[in-house]
Tab-separated table of C-alpha atoms in Angstrom:
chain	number	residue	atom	x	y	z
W	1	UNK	CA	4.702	-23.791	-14.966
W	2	UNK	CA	8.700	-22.523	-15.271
W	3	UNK	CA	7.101	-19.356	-16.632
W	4	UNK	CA	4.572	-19.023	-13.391
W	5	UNK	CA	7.150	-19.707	-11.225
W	6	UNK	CA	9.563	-17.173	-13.157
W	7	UNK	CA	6.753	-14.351	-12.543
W	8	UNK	CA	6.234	-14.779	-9.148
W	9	UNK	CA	10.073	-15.306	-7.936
W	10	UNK	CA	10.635	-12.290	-10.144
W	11	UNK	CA	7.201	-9.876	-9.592
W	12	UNK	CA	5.707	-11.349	-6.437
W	13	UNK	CA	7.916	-12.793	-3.711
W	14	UNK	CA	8.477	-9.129	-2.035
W	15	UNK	CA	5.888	-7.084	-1.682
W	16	UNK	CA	8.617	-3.838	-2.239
W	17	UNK	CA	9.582	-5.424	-5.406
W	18	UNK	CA	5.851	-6.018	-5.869
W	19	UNK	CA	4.409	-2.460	-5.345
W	20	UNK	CA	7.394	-0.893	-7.456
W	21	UNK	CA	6.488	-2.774	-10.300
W	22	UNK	CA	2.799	-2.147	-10.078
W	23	UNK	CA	3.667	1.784	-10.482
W	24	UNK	CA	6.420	1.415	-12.891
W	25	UNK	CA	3.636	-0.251	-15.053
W	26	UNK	CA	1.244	2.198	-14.402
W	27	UNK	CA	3.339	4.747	-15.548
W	28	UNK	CA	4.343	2.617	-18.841
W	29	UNK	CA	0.404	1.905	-19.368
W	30	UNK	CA	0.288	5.797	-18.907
W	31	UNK	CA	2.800	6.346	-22.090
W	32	UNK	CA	1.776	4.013	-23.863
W	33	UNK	CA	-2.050	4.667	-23.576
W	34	UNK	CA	-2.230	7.771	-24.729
W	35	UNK	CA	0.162	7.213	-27.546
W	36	UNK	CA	-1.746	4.171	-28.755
W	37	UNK	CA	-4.848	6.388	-28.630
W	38	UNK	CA	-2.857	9.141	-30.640
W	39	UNK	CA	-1.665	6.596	-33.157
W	40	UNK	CA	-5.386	5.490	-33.053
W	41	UNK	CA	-6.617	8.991	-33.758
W	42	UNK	CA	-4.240	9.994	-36.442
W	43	UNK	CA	-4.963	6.992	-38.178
W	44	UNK	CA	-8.648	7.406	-37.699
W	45	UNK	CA	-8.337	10.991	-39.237
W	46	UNK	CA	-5.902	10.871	-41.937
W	47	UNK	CA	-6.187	13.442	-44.668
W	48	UNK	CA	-8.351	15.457	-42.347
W	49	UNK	CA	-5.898	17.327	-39.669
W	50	UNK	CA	-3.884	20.167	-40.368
W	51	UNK	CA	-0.515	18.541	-40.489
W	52	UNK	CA	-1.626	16.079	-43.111
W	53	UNK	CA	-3.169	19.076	-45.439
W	54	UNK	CA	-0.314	21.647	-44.519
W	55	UNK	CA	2.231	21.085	-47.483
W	56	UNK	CA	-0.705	22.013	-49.536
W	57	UNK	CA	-0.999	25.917	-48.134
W	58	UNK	CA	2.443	26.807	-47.061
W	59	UNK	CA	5.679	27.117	-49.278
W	60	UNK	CA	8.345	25.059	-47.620
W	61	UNK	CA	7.207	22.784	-45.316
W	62	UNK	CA	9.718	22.295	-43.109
W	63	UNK	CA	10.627	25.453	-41.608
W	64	UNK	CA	7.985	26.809	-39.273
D	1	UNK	CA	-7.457	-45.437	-8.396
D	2	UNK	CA	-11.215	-46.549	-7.523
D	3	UNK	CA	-9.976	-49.703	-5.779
D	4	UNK	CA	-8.039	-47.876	-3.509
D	5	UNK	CA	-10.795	-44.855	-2.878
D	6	UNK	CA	-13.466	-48.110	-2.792
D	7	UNK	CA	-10.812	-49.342	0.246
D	8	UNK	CA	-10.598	-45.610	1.959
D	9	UNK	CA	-14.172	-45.323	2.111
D	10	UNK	CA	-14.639	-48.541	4.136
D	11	UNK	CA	-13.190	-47.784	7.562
D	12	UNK	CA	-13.711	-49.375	10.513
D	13	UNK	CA	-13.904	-48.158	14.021
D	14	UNK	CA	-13.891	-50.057	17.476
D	15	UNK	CA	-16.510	-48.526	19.252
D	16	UNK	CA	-16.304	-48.395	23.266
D	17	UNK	CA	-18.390	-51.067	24.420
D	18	UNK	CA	-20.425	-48.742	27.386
D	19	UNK	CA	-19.952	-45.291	28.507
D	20	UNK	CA	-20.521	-45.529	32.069
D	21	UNK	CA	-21.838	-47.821	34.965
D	22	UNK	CA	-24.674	-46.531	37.131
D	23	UNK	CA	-24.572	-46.892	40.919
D	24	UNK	CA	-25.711	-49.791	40.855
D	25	UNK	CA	-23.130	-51.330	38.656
D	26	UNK	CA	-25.511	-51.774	35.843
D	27	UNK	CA	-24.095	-50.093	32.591
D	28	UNK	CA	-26.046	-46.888	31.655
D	29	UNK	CA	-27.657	-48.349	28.529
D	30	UNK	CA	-31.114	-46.393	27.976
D	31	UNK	CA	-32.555	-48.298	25.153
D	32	UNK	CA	-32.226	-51.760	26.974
D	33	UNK	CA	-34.385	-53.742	29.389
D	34	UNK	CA	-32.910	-53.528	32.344
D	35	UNK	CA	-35.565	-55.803	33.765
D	36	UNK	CA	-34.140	-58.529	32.412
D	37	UNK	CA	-32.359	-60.729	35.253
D	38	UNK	CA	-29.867	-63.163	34.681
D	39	UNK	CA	-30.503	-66.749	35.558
D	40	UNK	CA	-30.859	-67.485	38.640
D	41	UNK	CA	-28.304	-69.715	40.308
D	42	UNK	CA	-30.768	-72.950	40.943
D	43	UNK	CA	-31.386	-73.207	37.118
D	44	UNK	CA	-27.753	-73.602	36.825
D	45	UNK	CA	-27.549	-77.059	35.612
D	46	UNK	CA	-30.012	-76.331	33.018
D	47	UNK	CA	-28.374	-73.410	32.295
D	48	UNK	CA	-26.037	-74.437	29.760
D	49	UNK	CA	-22.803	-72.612	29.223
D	50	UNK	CA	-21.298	-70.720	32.077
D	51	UNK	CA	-19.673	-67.908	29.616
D	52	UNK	CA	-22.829	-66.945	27.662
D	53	UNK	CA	-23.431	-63.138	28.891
D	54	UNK	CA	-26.318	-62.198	30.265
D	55	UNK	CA	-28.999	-60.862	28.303
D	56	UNK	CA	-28.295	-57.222	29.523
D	57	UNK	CA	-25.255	-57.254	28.388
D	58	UNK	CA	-26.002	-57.903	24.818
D	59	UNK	CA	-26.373	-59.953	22.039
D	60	UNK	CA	-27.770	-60.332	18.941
D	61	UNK	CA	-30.770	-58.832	17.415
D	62	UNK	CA	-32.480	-58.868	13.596
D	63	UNK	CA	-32.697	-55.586	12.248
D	64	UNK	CA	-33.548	-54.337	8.990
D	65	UNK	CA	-29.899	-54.041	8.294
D	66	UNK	CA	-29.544	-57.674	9.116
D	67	UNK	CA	-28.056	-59.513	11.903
D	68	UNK	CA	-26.602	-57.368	14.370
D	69	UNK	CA	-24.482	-57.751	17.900
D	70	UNK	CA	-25.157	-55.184	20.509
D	71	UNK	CA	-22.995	-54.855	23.288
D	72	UNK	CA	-24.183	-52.876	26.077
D	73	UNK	CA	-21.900	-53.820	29.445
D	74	UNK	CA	-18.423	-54.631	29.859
D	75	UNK	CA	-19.064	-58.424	31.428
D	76	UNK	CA	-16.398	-59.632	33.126
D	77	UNK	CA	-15.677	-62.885	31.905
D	78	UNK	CA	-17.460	-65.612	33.582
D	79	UNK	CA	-16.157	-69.056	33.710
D	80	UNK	CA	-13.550	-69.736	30.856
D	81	UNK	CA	-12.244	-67.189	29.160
D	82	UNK	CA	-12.686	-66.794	26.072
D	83	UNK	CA	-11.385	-64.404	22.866
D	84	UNK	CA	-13.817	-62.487	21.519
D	85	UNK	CA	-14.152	-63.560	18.039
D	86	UNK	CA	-17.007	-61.063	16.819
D	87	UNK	CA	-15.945	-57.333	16.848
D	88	UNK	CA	-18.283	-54.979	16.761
D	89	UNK	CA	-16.697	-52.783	14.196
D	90	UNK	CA	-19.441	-51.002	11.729
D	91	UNK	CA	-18.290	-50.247	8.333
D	92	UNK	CA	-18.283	-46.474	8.014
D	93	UNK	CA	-17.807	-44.052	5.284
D	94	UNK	CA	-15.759	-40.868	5.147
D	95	UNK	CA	-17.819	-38.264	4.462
D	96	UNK	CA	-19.983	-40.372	1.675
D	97	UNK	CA	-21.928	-36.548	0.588
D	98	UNK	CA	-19.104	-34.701	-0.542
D	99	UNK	CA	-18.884	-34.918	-3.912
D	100	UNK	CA	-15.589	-35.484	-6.159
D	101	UNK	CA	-14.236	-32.038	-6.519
D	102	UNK	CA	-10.588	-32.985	-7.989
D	103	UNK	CA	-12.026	-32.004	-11.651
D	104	UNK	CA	-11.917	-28.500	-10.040
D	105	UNK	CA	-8.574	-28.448	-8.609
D	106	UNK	CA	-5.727	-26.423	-9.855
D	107	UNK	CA	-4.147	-28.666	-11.976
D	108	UNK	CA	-0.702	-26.525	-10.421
D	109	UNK	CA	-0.283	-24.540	-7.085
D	110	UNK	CA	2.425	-22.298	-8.279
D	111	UNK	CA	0.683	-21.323	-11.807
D	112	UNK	CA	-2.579	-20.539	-9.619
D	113	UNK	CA	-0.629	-18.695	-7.458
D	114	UNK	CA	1.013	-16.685	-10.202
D	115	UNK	CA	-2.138	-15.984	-12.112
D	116	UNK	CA	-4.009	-14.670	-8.571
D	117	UNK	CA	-0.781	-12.220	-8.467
D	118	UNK	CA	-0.702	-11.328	-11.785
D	119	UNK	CA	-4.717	-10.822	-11.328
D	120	UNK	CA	-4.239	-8.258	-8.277
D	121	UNK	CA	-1.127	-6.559	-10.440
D	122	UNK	CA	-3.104	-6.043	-13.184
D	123	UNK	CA	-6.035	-4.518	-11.542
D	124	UNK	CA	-3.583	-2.293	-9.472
D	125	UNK	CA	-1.992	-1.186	-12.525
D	126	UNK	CA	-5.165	-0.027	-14.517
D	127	UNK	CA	-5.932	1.841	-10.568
D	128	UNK	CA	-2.742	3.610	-10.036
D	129	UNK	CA	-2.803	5.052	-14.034
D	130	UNK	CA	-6.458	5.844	-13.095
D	131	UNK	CA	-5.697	8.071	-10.170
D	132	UNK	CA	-2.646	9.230	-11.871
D	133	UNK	CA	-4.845	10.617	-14.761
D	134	UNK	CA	-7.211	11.651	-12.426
D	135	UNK	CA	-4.786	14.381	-10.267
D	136	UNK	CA	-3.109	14.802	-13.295
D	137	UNK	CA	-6.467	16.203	-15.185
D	138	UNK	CA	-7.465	17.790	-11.578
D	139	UNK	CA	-3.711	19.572	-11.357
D	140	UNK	CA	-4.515	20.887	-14.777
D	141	UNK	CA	-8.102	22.687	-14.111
D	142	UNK	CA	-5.526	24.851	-11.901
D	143	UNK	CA	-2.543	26.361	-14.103
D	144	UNK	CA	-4.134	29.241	-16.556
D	145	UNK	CA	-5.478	28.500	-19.688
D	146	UNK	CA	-4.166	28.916	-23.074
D	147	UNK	CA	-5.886	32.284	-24.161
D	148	UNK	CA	-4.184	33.777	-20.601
D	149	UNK	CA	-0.923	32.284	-21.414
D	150	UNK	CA	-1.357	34.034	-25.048
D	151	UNK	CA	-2.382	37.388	-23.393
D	152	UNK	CA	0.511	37.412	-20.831
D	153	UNK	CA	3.449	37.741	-23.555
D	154	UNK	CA	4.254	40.533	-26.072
D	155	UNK	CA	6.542	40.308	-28.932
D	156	UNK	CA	8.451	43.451	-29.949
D	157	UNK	CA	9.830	43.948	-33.506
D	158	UNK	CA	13.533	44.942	-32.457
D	159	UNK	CA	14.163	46.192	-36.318
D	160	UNK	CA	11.589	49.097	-35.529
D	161	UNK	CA	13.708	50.602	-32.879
D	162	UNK	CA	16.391	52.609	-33.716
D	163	UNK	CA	19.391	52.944	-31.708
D	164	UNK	CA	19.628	55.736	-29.396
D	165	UNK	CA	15.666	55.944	-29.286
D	166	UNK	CA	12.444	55.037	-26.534
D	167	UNK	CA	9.853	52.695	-27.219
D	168	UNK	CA	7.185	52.387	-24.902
D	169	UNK	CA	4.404	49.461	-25.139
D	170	UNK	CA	1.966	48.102	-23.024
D	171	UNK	CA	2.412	44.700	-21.166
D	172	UNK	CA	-0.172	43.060	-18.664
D	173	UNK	CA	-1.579	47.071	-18.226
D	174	UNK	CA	1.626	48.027	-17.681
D	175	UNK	CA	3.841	50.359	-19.617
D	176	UNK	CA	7.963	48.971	-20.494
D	177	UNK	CA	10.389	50.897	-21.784
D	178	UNK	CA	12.557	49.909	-23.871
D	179	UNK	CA	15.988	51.493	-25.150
D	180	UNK	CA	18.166	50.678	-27.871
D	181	UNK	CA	21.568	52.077	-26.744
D	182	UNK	CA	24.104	53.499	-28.548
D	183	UNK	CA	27.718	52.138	-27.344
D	184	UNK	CA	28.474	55.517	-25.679
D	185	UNK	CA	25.466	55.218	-22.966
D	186	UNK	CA	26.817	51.637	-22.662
D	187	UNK	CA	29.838	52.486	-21.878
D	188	UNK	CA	28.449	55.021	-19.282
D	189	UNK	CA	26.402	52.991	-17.742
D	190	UNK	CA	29.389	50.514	-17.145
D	191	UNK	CA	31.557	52.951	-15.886
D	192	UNK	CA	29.316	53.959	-12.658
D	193	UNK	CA	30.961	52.966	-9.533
D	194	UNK	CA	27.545	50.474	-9.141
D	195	UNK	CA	28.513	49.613	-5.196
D	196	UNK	CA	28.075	53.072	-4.182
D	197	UNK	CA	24.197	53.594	-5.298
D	198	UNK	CA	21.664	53.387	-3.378
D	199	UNK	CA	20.242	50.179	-4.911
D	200	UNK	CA	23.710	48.601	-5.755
D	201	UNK	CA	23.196	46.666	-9.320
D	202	UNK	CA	25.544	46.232	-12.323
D	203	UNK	CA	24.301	47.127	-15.502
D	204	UNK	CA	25.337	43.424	-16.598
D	205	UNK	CA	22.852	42.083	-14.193
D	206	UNK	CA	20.327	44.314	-15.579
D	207	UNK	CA	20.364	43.718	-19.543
D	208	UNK	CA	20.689	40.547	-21.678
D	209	UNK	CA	21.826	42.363	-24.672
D	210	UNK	CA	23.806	45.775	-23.653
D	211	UNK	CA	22.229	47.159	-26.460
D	212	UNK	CA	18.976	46.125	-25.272
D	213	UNK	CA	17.885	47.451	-21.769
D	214	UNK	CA	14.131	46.625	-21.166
D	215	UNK	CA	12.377	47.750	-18.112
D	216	UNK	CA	8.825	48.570	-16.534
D	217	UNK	CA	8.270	52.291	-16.767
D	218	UNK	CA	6.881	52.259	-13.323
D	219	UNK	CA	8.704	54.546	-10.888
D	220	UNK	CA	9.324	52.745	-7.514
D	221	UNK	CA	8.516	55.387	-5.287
D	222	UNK	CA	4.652	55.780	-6.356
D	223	UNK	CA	4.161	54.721	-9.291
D	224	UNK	CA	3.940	57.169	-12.064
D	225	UNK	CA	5.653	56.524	-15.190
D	226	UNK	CA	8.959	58.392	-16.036
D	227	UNK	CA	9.906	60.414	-18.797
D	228	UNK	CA	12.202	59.487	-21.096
D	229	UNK	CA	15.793	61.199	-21.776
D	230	UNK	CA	15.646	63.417	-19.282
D	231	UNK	CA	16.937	63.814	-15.785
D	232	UNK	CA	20.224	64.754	-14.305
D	233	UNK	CA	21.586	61.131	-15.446
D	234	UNK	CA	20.694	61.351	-18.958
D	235	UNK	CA	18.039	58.573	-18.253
D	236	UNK	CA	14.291	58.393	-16.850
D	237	UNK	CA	13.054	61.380	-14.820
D	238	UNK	CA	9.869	61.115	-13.007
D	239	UNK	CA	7.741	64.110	-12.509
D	240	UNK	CA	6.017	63.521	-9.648
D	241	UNK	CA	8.020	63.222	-6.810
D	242	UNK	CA	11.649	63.984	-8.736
D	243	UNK	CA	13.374	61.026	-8.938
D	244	UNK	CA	15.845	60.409	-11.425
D	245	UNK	CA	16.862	57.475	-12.698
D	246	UNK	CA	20.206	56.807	-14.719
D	247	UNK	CA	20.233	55.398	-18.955
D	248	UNK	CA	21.043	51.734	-17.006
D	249	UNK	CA	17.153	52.464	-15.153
D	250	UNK	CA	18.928	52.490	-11.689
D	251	UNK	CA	17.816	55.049	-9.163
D	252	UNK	CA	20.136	58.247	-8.548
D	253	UNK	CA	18.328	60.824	-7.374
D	254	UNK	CA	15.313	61.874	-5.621
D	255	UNK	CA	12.714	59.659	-3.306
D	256	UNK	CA	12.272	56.361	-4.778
D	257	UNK	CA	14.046	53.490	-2.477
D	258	UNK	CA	14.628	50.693	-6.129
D	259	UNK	CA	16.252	50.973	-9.621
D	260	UNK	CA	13.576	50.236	-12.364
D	261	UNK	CA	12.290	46.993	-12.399
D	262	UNK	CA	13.373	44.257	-15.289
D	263	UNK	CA	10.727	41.818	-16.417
D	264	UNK	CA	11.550	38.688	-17.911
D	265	UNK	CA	12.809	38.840	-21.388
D	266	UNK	CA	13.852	37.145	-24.567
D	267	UNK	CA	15.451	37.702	-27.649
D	268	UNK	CA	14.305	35.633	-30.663
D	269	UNK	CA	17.200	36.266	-33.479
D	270	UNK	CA	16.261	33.974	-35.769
D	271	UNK	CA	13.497	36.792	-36.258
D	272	UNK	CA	14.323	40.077	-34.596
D	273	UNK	CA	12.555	39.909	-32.129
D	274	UNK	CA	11.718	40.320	-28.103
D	275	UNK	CA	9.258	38.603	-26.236
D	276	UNK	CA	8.569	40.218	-22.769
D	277	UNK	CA	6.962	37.952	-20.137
């Protein structure tokens, strides 16, 4: 109920307010998408990509 | 709760007692016998009561629903008067089909109404990242691929070039010369009085490294390639029309209207090396 209210006084009540927040959470869903789907990826594939195997072929695995 | 929705539903409404009077005087009442007379004056001492209404007017009649009192006319009172004592109010119910729909009710107006914003935010979130993605993806079909990108630079081992010597390679079909120079042709270069030539440059403006002056051996009058070390500057000489181009690439002599033109360049140190484009 307090949080309802809280969320619309905050998100809702202007429609500027409103809008700006819709993008500014697009744009955070954007980030944090595609680095979820990274993590998701990497994790997925460990031991198989060439970063994982790397230290195994070239001396000194740090510098490029 | 039920006691008081049990009261609600029983209502009860006064009903006007005619809608209109004919011409005649006689109260428009369709359904009624309007043959009926009232009694005539000479049966008037059998008559009775003086106040009964006349049978027009009313009264009551057994229906399924029980005893009921119709009222037809508004009869002026004859003889006494007398308070009506029987109304002819009908119970009535409010809308007895619609069913009890509380169950369904928001149990809160301002949680309902934050859940339908937080609804329509949602779904315009997920719809703005869509078409971001979308021109986003679109935008990228456009700039050049990674193989072009690859193609369009060339790296240059600086180490191979000795000072005071040419080396010519080939860069997007293009020849570039470049000169290591020895600190004497630096310093001659510097000296020029740059304001007066015909394509006023400094030599600063035209090398990164002063060492290291990098140019496109394309001359700018039609576009044959110069020859190195020659010329009456000590620079570029180009043999097909004659002009002559000083050790800083800038134009001196002859036809061509621009100095020697100087691509983009870097120097890598860690490693030695230049990357042109």
């Amino acid at each position: 109920m307090g949080f309802a209210t809280a969320f619309y006084n905050t998100f809702a009540k202007r429609n500027s307010v409103y809008v700006t927040s819709i993008f500014a959470g697009a744009f955070a869903f954007g980030i944090g998408f595609d680095v979820g789907v990274s993590n998701l990826w990497d994790s997925w594939n460990r031991g198989k990509q060439w970063k994982d195997i790397r230290h195994k072929y070239v001396e000194g695995g740090d510098s490029e | 709760m039920a006691a008081a929705s049990l009261q609600a539903a029983k209502k009860y409404a006064t009903l006007p007692p005619t809608v209109r009077t004919l011409a005649s005087g006689v109260p428009n009442a369709p359904s009624i016998n309007l043959s009926a007379r009232a009694q005539d004056a000479h049966h008037h001492g059998h008559a009775g009561r003086s106040d009964v209404p006349p049978k027009w007017a009313g009264g009551y009649q057994l229906s399924s629903s029980g005893l009921v009192n119709k009222s037809f006319a508004t009869v002026p009172a004859t003889g006494v008067f007398q308070q009506r004592t029987m109304h002819i109010s009908a119970p009535r119910r409010d809308a007895p089909e619609v069913p009890d729909l509380s169950a369904y009710q928001a149990s809160s107006a301002s949680s309902n109404r934050a859940l339908s914003y937080f609804v329509i935010g949602s779904m315009g979130v997920l719809s703005a990242s869509v078409a971001k993605s979308s021109v986003t993806e679109f935008l990228g079909t456009m700039s050049a691929s990674a193989d072009v990108l690859a193609l369009a630079k060339v790296e240059v081992e600086l180490a191979s070039i000795p000072e005071g010597k040419n080396a010519i390679i080939k860069w997007r079909g293009k020849p570039v010369f470049i000169r290591h120079r020895t600190q004497g042709e630096v310093d001659e270069a510097r000296q020029v009085d740059w304001k007066g030539l015909r394509d006023p440059q400094p030599d600063e403006a035209r090398v990164k490294k002063p060492e290291w002056l990098v140019m496109l051996g394309v001359c700018t009058h039609l576009g044959c390639v110069p020859i190195g070390e020659s010329g009456d500057f000590g620079g570029w000489f180009c043999p097909c029309h004659g002009s002559h181009y000083d050790i800083s690439g800038r134009i001196r002599k002859g036809p061509a209207p621009l100095n020697l033109e100087v691509p983009a360049h870097d120097f890598n140190e860690a490693e030695g090396k230049l990357i042109i484009g």
